[in-house]
XYZ file of C-alpha atoms in Angstrom:
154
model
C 53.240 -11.057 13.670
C 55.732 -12.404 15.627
C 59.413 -13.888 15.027
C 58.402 -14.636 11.349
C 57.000 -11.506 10.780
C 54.884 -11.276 7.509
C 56.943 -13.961 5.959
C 55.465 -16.117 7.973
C 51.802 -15.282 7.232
C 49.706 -18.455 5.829
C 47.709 -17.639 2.910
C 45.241 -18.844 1.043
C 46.682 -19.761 -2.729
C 45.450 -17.030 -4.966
C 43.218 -19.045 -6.950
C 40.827 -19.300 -3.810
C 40.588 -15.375 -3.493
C 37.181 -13.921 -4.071
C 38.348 -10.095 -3.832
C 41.402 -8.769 -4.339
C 42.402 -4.851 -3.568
C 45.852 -4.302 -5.303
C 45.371 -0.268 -5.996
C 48.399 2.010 -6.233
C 51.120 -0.717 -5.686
C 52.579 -0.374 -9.318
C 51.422 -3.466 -11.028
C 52.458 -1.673 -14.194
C 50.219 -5.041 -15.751
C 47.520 -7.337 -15.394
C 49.178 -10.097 -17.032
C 50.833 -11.251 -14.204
C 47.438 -12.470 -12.855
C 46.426 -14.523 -15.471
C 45.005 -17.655 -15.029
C 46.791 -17.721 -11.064
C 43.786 -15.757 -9.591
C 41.103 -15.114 -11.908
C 39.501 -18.401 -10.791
C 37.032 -17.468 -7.765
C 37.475 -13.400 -8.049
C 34.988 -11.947 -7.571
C 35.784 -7.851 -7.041
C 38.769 -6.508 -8.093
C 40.295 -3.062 -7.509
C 43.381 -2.062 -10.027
C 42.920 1.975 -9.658
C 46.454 4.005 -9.517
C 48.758 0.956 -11.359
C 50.013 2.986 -14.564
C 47.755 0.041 -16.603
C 47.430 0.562 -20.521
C 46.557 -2.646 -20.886
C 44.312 -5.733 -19.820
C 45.492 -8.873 -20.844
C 44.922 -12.011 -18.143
C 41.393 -10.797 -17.441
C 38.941 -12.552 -19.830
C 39.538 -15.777 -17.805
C 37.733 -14.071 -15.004
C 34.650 -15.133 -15.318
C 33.056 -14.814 -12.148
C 33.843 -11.136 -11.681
C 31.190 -8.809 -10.546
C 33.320 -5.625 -10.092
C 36.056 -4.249 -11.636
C 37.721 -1.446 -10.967
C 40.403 -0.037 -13.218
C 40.310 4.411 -12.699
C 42.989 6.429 -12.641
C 45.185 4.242 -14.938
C 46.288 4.864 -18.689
C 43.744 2.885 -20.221
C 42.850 4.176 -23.871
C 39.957 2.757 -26.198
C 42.284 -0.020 -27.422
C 42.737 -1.543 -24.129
C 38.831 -2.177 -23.844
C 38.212 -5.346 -26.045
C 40.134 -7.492 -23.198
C 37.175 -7.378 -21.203
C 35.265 -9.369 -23.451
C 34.256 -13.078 -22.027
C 33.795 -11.014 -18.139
C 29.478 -12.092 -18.544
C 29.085 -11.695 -14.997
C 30.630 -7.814 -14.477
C 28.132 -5.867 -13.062
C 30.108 -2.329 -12.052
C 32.551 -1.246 -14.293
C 34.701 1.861 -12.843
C 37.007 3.580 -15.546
C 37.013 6.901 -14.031
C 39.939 9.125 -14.960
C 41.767 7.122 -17.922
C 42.387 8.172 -21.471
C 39.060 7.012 -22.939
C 38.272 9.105 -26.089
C 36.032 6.269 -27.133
C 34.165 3.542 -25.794
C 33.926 1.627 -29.413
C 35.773 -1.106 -28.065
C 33.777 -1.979 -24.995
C 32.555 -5.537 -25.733
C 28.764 -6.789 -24.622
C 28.880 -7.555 -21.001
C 25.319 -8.299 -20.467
C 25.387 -8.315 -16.777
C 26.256 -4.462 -16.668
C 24.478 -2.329 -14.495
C 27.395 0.647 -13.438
C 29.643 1.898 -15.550
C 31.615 5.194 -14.579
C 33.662 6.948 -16.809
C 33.468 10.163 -15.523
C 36.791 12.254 -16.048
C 37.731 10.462 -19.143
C 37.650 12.574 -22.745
C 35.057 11.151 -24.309
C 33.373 12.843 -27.217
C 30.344 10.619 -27.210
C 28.959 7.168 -25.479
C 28.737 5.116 -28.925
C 30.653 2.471 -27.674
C 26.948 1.800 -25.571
C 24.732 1.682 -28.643
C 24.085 -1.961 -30.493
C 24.449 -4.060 -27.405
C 27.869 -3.300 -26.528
C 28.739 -1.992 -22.470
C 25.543 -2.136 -20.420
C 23.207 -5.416 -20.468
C 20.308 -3.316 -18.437
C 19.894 -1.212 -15.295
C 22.073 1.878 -14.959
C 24.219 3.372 -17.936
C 26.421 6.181 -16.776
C 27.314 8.195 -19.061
C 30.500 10.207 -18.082
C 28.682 13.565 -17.717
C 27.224 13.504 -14.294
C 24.476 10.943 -15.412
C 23.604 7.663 -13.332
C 26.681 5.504 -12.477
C 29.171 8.097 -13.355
C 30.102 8.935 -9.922
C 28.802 12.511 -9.980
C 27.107 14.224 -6.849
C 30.090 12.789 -4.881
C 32.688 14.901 -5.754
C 33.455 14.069 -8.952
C 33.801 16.180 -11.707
C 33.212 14.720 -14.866
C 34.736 15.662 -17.987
């Protein structure tokens, strides 16, 4: 890097970023990127933050992939992802998802894992809400959920 060492780095403003990977750095919340980077992203990896909640990520709207396991995410935190119409994979593996009531329409969704969550049932899916078409996973080892790679769902 030289004498400037990462300081001196030129980088690309955050609003032209199509994929960011910011897993396991502590983000704590996904406020901060509201509005400054949601512009061109396109893939986004949150896993291993501490997250409970989701605010900033509705004005997303060109995300494909999101991917938010291994955080503290409960039922309640799901509605922010409504106004995300081009999310295709949805990864939720290993949060605190009793329910998926909350999960708003994305009608581009083909993946969705939720394996090692504790969900009692997938009703959150039924009436148009969750997956638009293609896969459903369904948490128990079923397409999209991960399972058949390790994974034990749960």
């Amino acid at each position: 890097f030289g004498a400037g060492g990462v300081a001196g780095l030129q980088l690309a403003p955050l609003g032209q970023l199509t994929r960011l990977h910011a897993s396991g750095i502590g983000l704590g919340s996904t406020h901060a990127l509201k509005g400054s980077a949601g512009g061109a992203l396109e893939h986004l990896e949150l896993e291993r933050n501490g997250l409970s909640e989701l605010s900033g990520l509705a004005s997303m709207r060109k995300l494909q992939e999101l991917q938010l396991g291994w955080n503290e995410l409960a039922a309640a935190a799901l509605p922010a992802l409504r106004g995300l119409a081009a999310l295709a994979t949805l990864r939720l593996e290993g949060n605190r998802l009793e329910s998926l009531r909350g999960l708003p329409p994305l009608p581009r969704l083909q993946e969705l894992h939720v394996a090692q969550n504790r969900l009692a049932d997938l009703d959150g899916l039924a009436g148009g809400g969750g997956c638009g078409g293609g896969e459903r996973g369904d948490g128990r080892g079923g397409a999209g959920s991960g399972r058949g790679r390790g994974e034990r769902s749960g």
